[in-house]
Coordinates of C-alpha atoms in Angstrom, one line a residue:
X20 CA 30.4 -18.5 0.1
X21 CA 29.1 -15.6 -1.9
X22 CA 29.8 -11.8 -1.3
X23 CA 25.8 -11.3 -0.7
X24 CA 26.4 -14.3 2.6
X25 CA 25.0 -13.2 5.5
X26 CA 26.3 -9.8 7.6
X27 CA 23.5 -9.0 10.0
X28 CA 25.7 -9.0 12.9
X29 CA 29.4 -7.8 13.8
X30 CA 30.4 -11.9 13.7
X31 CA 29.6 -12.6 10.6
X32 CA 30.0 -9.5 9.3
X33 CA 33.9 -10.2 9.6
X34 CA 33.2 -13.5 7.8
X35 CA 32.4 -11.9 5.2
X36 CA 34.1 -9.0 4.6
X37 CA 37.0 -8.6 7.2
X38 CA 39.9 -11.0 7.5
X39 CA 38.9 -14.9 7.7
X40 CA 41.2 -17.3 8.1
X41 CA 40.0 -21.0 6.2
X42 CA 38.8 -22.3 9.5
X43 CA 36.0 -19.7 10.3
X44 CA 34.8 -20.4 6.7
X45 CA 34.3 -24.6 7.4
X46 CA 32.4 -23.7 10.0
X47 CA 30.3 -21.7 8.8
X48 CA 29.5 -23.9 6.0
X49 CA 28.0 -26.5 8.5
X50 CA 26.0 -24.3 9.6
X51 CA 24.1 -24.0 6.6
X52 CA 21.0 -25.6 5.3
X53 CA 18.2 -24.3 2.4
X54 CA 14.9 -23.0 3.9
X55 CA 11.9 -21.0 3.6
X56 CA 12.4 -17.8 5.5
X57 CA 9.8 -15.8 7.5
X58 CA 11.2 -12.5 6.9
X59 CA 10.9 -12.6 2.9
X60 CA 8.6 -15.4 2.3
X61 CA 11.4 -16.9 -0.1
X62 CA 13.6 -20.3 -0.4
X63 CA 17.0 -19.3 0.5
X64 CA 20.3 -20.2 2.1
X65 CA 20.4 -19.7 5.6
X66 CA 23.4 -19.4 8.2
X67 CA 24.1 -20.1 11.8
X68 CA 25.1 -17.5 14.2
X69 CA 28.3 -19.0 15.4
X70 CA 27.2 -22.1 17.9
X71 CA 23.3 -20.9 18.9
X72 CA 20.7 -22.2 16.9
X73 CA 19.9 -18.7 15.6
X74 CA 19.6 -18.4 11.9
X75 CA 19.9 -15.9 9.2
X76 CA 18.8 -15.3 6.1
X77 CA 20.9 -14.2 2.9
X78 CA 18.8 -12.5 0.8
X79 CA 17.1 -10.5 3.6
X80 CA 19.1 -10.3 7.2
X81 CA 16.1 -11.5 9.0
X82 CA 17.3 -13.5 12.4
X83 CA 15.3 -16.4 12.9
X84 CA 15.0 -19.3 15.9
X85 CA 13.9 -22.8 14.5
X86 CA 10.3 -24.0 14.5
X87 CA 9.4 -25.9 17.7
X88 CA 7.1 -28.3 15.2
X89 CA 9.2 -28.7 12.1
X90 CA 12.6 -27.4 12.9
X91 CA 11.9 -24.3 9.7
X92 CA 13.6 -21.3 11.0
X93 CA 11.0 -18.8 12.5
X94 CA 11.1 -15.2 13.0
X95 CA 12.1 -14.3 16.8
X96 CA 9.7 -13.0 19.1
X97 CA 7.4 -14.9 17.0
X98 CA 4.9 -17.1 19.7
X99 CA 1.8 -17.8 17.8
X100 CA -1.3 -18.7 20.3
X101 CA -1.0 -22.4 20.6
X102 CA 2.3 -21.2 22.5
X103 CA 4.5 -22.9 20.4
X104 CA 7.2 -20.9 18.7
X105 CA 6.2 -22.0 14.9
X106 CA 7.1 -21.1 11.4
X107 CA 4.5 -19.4 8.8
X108 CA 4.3 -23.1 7.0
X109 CA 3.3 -24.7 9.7
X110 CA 0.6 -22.2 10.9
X111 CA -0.3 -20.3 7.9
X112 CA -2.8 -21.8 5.5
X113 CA -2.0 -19.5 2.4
X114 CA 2.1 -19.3 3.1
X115 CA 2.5 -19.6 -0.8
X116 CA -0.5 -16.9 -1.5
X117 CA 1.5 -14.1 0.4
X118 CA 4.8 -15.6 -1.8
X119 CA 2.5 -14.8 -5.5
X120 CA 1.3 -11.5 -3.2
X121 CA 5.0 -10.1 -2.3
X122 CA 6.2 -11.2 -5.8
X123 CA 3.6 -9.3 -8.0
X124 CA 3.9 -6.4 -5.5
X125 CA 7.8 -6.2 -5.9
X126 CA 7.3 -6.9 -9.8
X127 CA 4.8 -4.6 -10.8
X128 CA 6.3 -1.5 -12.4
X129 CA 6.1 2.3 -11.6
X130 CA 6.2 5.1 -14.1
X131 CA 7.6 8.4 -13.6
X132 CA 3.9 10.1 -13.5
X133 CA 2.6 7.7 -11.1
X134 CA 5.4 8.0 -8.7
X135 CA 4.3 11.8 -9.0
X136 CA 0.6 10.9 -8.1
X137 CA 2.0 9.2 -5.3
X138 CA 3.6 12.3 -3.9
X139 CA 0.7 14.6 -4.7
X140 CA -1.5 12.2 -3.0
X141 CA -3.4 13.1 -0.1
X142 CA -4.0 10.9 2.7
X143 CA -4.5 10.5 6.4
X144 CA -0.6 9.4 6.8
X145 CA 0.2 12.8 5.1
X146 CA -1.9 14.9 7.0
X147 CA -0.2 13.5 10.3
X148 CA 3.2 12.9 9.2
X149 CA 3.3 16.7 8.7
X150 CA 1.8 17.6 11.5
X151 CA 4.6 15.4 13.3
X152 CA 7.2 17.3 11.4
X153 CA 7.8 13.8 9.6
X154 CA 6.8 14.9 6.1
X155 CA 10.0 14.9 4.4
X156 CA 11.1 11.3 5.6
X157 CA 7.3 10.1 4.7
X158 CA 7.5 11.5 1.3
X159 CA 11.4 9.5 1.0
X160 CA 9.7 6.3 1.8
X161 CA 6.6 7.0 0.0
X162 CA 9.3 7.4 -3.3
X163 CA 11.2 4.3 -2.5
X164 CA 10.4 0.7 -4.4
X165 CA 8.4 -1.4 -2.6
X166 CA 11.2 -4.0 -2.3
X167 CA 12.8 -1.5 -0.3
X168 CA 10.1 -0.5 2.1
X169 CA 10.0 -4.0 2.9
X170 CA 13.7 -4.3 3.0
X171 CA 13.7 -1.2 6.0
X172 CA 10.7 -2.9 8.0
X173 CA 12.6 -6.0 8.2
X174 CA 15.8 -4.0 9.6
X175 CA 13.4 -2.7 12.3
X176 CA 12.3 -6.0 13.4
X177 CA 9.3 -6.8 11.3
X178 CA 7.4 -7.7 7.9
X179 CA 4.7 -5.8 5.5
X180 CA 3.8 -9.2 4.2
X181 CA 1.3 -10.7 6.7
X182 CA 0.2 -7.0 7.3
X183 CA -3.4 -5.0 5.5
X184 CA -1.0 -2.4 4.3
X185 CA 1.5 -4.0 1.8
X186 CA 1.2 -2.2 -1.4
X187 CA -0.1 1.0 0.5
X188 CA 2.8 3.4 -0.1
X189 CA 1.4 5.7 2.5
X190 CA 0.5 3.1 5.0
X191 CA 3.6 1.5 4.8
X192 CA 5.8 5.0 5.4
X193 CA 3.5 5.4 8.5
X194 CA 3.9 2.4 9.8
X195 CA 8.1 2.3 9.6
X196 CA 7.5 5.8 11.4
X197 CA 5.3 4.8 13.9
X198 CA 4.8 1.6 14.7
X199 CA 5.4 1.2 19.0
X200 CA 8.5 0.0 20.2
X201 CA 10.0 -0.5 16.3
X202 CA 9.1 2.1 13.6
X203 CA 11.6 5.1 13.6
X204 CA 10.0 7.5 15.6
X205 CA 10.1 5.2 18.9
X206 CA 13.9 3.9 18.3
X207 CA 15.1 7.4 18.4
X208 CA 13.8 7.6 22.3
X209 CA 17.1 4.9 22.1
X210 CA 19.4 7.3 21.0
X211 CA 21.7 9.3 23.3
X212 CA 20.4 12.8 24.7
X213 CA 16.8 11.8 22.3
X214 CA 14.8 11.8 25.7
X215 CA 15.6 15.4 26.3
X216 CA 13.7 16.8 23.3
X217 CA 9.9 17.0 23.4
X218 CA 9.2 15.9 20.1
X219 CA 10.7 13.8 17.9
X220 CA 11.0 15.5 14.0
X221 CA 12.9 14.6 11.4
X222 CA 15.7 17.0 12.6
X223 CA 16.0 15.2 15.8
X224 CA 16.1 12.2 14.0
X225 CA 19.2 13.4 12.1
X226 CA 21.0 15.2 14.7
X227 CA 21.8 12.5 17.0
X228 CA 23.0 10.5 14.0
X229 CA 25.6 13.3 12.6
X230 CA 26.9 14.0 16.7
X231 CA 27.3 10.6 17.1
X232 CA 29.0 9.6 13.7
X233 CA 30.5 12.6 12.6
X234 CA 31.3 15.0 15.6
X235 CA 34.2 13.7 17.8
X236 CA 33.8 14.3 21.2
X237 CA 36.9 17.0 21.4
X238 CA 35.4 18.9 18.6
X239 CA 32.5 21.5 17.9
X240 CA 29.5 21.1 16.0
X241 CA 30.7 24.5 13.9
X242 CA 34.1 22.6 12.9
X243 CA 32.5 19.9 11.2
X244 CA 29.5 20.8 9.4
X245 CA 28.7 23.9 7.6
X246 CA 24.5 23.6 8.4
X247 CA 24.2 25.6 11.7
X248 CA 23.1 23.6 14.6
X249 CA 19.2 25.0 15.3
X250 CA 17.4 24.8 18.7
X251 CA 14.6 23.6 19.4
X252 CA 12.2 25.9 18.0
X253 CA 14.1 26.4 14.9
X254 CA 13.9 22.9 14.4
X255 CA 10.6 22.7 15.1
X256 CA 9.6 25.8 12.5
X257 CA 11.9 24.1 9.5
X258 CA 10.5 20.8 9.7
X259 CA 7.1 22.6 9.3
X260 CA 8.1 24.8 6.5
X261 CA 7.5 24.1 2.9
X262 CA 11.3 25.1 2.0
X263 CA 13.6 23.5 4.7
X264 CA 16.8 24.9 3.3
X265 CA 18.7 24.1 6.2
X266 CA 17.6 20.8 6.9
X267 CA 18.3 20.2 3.0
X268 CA 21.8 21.5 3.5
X269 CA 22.2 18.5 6.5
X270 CA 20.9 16.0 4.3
X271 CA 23.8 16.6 2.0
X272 CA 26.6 16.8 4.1
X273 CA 25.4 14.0 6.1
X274 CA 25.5 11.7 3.8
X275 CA 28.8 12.8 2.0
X276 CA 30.4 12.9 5.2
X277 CA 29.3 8.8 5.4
X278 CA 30.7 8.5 2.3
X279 CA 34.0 10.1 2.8
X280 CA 34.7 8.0 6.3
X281 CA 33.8 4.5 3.9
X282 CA 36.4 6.1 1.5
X283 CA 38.8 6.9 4.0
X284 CA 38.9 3.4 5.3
X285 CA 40.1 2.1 2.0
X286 CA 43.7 0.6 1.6
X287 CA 46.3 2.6 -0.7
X288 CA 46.1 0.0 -3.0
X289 CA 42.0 -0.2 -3.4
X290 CA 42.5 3.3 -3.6
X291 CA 44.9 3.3 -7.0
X292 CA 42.9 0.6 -8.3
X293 CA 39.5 2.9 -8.2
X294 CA 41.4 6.1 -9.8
X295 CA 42.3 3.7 -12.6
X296 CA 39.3 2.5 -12.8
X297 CA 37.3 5.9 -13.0
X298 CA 39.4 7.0 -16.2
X299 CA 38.2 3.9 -18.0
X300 CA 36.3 4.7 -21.1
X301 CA 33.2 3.1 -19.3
X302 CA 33.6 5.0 -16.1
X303 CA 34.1 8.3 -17.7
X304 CA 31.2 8.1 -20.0
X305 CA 29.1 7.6 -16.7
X306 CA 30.7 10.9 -15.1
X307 CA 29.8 12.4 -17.9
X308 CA 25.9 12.3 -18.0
X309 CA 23.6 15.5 -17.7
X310 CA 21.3 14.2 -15.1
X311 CA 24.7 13.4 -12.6
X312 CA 25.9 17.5 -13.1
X313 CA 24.3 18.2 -10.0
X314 CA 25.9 18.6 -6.9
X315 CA 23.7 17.6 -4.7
X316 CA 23.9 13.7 -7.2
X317 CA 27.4 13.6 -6.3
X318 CA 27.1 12.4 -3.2
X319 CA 25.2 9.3 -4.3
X320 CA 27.4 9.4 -7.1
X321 CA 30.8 8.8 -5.2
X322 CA 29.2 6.2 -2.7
X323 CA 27.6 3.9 -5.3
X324 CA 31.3 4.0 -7.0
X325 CA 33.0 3.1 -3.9
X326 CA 30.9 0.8 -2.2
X327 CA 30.4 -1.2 -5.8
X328 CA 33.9 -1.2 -6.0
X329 CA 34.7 -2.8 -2.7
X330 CA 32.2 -5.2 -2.8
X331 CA 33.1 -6.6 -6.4
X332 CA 36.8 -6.4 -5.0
X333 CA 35.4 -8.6 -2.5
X334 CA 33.6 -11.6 -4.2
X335 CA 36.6 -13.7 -4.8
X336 CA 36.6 -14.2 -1.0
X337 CA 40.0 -11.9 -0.9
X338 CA 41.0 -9.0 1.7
X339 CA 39.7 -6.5 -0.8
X340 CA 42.2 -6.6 -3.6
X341 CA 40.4 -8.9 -6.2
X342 CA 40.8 -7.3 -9.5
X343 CA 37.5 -5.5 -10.9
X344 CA 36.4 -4.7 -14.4
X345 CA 35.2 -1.2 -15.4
X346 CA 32.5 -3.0 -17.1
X347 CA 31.4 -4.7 -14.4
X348 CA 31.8 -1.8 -12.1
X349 CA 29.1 0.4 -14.5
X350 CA 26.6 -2.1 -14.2
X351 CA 27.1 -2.8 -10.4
X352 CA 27.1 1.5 -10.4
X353 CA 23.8 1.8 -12.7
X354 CA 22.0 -0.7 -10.7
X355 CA 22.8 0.9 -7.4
X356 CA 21.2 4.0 -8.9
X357 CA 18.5 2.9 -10.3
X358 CA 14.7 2.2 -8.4
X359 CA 13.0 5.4 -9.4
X360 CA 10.7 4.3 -12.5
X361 CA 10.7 1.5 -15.1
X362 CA 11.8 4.3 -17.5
X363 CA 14.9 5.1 -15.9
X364 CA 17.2 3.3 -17.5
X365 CA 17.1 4.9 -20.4
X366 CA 19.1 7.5 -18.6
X367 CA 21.9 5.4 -18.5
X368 CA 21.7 4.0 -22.5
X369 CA 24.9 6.1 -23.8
X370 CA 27.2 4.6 -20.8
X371 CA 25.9 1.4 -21.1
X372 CA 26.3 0.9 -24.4
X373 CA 30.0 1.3 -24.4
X374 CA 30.5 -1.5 -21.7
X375 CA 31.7 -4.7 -23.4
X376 CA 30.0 -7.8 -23.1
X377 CA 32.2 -10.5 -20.5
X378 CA 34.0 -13.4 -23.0
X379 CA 34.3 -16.1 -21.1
X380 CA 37.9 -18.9 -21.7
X381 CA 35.6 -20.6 -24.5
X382 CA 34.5 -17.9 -26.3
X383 CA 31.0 -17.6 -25.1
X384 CA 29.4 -14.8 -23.7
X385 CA 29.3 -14.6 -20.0
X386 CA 26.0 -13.6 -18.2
X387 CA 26.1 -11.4 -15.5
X388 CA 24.7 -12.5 -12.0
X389 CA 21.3 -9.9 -11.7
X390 CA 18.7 -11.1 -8.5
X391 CA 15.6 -13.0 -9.4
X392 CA 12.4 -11.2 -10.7
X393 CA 10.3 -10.6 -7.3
X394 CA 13.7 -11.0 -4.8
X395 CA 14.1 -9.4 -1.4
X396 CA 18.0 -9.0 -3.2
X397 CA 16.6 -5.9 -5.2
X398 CA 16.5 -4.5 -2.5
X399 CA 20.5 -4.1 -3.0
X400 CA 21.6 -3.3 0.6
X401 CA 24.6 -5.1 0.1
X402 CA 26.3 -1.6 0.3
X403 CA 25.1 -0.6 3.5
X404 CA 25.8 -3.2 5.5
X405 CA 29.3 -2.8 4.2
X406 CA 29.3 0.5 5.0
X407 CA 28.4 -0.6 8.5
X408 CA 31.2 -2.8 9.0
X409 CA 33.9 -0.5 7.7
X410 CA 32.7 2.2 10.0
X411 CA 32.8 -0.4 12.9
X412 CA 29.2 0.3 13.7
X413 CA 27.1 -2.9 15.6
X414 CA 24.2 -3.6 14.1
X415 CA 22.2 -4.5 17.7
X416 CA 22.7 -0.8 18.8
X417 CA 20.2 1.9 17.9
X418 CA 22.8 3.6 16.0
X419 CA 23.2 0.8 13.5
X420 CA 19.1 0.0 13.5
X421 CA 18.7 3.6 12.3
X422 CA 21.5 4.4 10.0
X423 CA 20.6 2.0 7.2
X424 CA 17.6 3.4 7.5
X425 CA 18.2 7.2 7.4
X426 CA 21.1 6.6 5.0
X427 CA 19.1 5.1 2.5
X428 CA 16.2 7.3 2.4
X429 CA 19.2 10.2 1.9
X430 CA 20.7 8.4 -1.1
X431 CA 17.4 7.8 -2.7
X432 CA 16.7 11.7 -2.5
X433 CA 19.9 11.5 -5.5
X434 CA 17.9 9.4 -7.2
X435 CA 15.2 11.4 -7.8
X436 CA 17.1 14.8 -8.3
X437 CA 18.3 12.5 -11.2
X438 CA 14.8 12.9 -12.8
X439 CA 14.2 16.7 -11.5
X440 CA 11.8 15.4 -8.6
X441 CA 12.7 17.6 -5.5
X442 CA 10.5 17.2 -2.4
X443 CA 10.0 20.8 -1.8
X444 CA 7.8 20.8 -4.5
X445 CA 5.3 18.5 -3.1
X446 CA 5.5 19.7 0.3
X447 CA 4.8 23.3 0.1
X448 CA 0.6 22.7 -0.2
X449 CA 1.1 20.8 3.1
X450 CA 2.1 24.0 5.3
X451 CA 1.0 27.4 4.9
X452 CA 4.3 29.6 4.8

């Protein structure tokens, strides 16, 4: 079973990446079978959920019942209006039309300048998401690949690819905001002390997240994080200001406080192996780039490191010890950081140069394992879910529906600091200061 294998509940999750004894493993190989999934429109491995007859997929997470007609695994909740519980195949005409349509979206390339049109745009979805106080979450999602939009709506219980939006940025961020019952904005009424505030902004989106995962209960707010804790009207006046300095400032130690809790849960042992490994000649030519001097990059910096580390420490099917080469711990590193523009590479040429190529036992070079052209697996959320096993945190709760959410729209703000795009600059003409 591959590292990637499925992890979309706290069950399997320990399959993968906690301790397994030989047993758990045979089982879970006969529940396994190749299918088409409804989630990601792709041919893919997919696993049982212990006993039931609940499947999952491995590229995407998507939890699936099986077809009443043909026995294809079917997204739940799915009842089409002949009242049978089928699969796309079965009662979609043009199944392999919206495959060509989700590859050539996921394929087709994005410059630097467009991705800046994109922000400057101005639509409907903009005009309300800042009236909701939304607009720096909309303008995260509008700046993430596609793969990954689709990616988060599948997390939240549904799929762009039978939908009229899919290649809409703008539609697409509104809908993961919005949409009843799923998007983000009505999952945080699920959160704990949510239903006392009268509006939900992107601060009270956050702030239930950092007292719930960062604050214990015999500790102050002041004690932990350095951002002061606003009221309601404060709140309210940041996440309609052009310049939200404090909500910035929570951004950042949110997520490095995520990071540090994943690092703190590593073994002594994972944790000499990564120092060695960050004083590799590869490693330190990484470190060592202009566009990762800035400290707001180093958060994103430290958690692509770590989590690439465990998870390549992982693949071997060990306890976390599997020996990891710096070379293949750049690439893993460059790839997590990459998703900005086609040109962004190039960012990463002197670092990437240095790394040798992999010489196999008979001398021939060794190709490195990348995920199909037009995959739901570059989406690369293989971290996160990770992340939310190490931190003990249930996938089924609202807690770990939002997180992987949140969290990755707050690493992807790294990635474009990396190429000197900050949201404050495309967010001041929205609200007149």
């Amino acid at each position: 079973m591959s590292w990637a294998a499925c992890c979309a509940n706290k069950q399997m999750q320990d399959l993968v990446f906690g301790q397994s004894s030989s047993m758990m493993y045979k089982d879970a190989a006969k529940g396994r079978r190749e299918a088409s999934c409804q989630w990601c429109f792709e041919l893919t491995q997919m696993f049982v959920l212990g006993k039931s007859v609940t499947w999952i997929c491995d590229n995407c997470k998507g939890v699936s019942d099986a077809c009443e007609k043909c026995g294809q695994p079917v997204r739940q909740q799915t009842i089409r209006k002949d009242n049978y519980k089928t699969c796309s195949i079965c009662f979609l005409k043009n199944f392999k039309k919206v495959e060509k349509t989700k590859v050539a979206t996921i394929t087709n390339s994005r410059s630097l300048t467009a991705l800046q049109k994109e922000l400057e745009k101005v639509t409907v979805f903009r005009t309300n998401a800042a009236k909701a106080g939304m607009l720096r979450p909309f303008l995260f999602l509008v700046s993430l690949p596609p793969v990954q939009r689709m990616q988060i709506a599948i997390n939240l219980g549904w799929t762009f690819l039978v939908e009229a939006c899919l290649g809409d940025a703008h539609a697409e961020a509104w809908d993961i905001m919005t949409r009843k019952g799923l998007g983000l904005r009505d999952r945080m009424t699920r959160m704990r002390d949510t239903w006392l505030r009268r509006e939900t902004n992107w601060y009270s989106v956050l702030l239930p997240l950092c007292e719930e995962l960062c604050v214990p209960a015999y500790m102050n707010w002041s004690e932990e994080f350095v951002s002061p804790k606003m009221s309601y009207a404060e709140a309210l006046k940041e996440c309609h200001s052009g310049s939200p300095g404090n909500l910035d400032s929570l951004e950042n130690e949110f997520t490095d406080k995520i990071g540090k809790q994943q690092r703190a849960r590593m073994s002594s042992l994972q944790a000499c192996s990564l120092a060695e490994l960050k004083n590799s000649e590869p490693i330190r030519k990484l470190l060592s780039l202009p566009c990762l001097q800035n400290p707001a990059v180093q958060p994103l910096l430290s958690y692509a490191i770590d989590s690439s580390y465990l998870i390549l420490a992982r693949r071997d099917g060990s306890d976390g010890t599997g020996a990891v080469e710096p070379e293949d711990l750049l690439h893993d590193v460059v790839t997590f950081m990459s998703g900005v523009c086609e040109t962004e590479k190039d960012l990463f040429e002197s670092c990437m140069s240095v790394a040798k190529a992999k010489i196999g036992r008979d001398g021939v070079v060794m190709e490195r394992d990348e995920a199909p052209p037009g995959s739901m697996l570059n989406a690369n959320i293989a971290g996160f879910w990770l992340t939310m096993d190490l931190l003990d945190i249930d996938v089924g709760t609202p807690t770990g529906k939002i997180l992987p959410v949140v969290f990755q729209m707050l690493l992807h703000k790294g990635r474009l600091l990396m190429h000197g795009i900050r949201l404050e600059d495309y967010s001041r003409g929205d609200f007149a200061d």
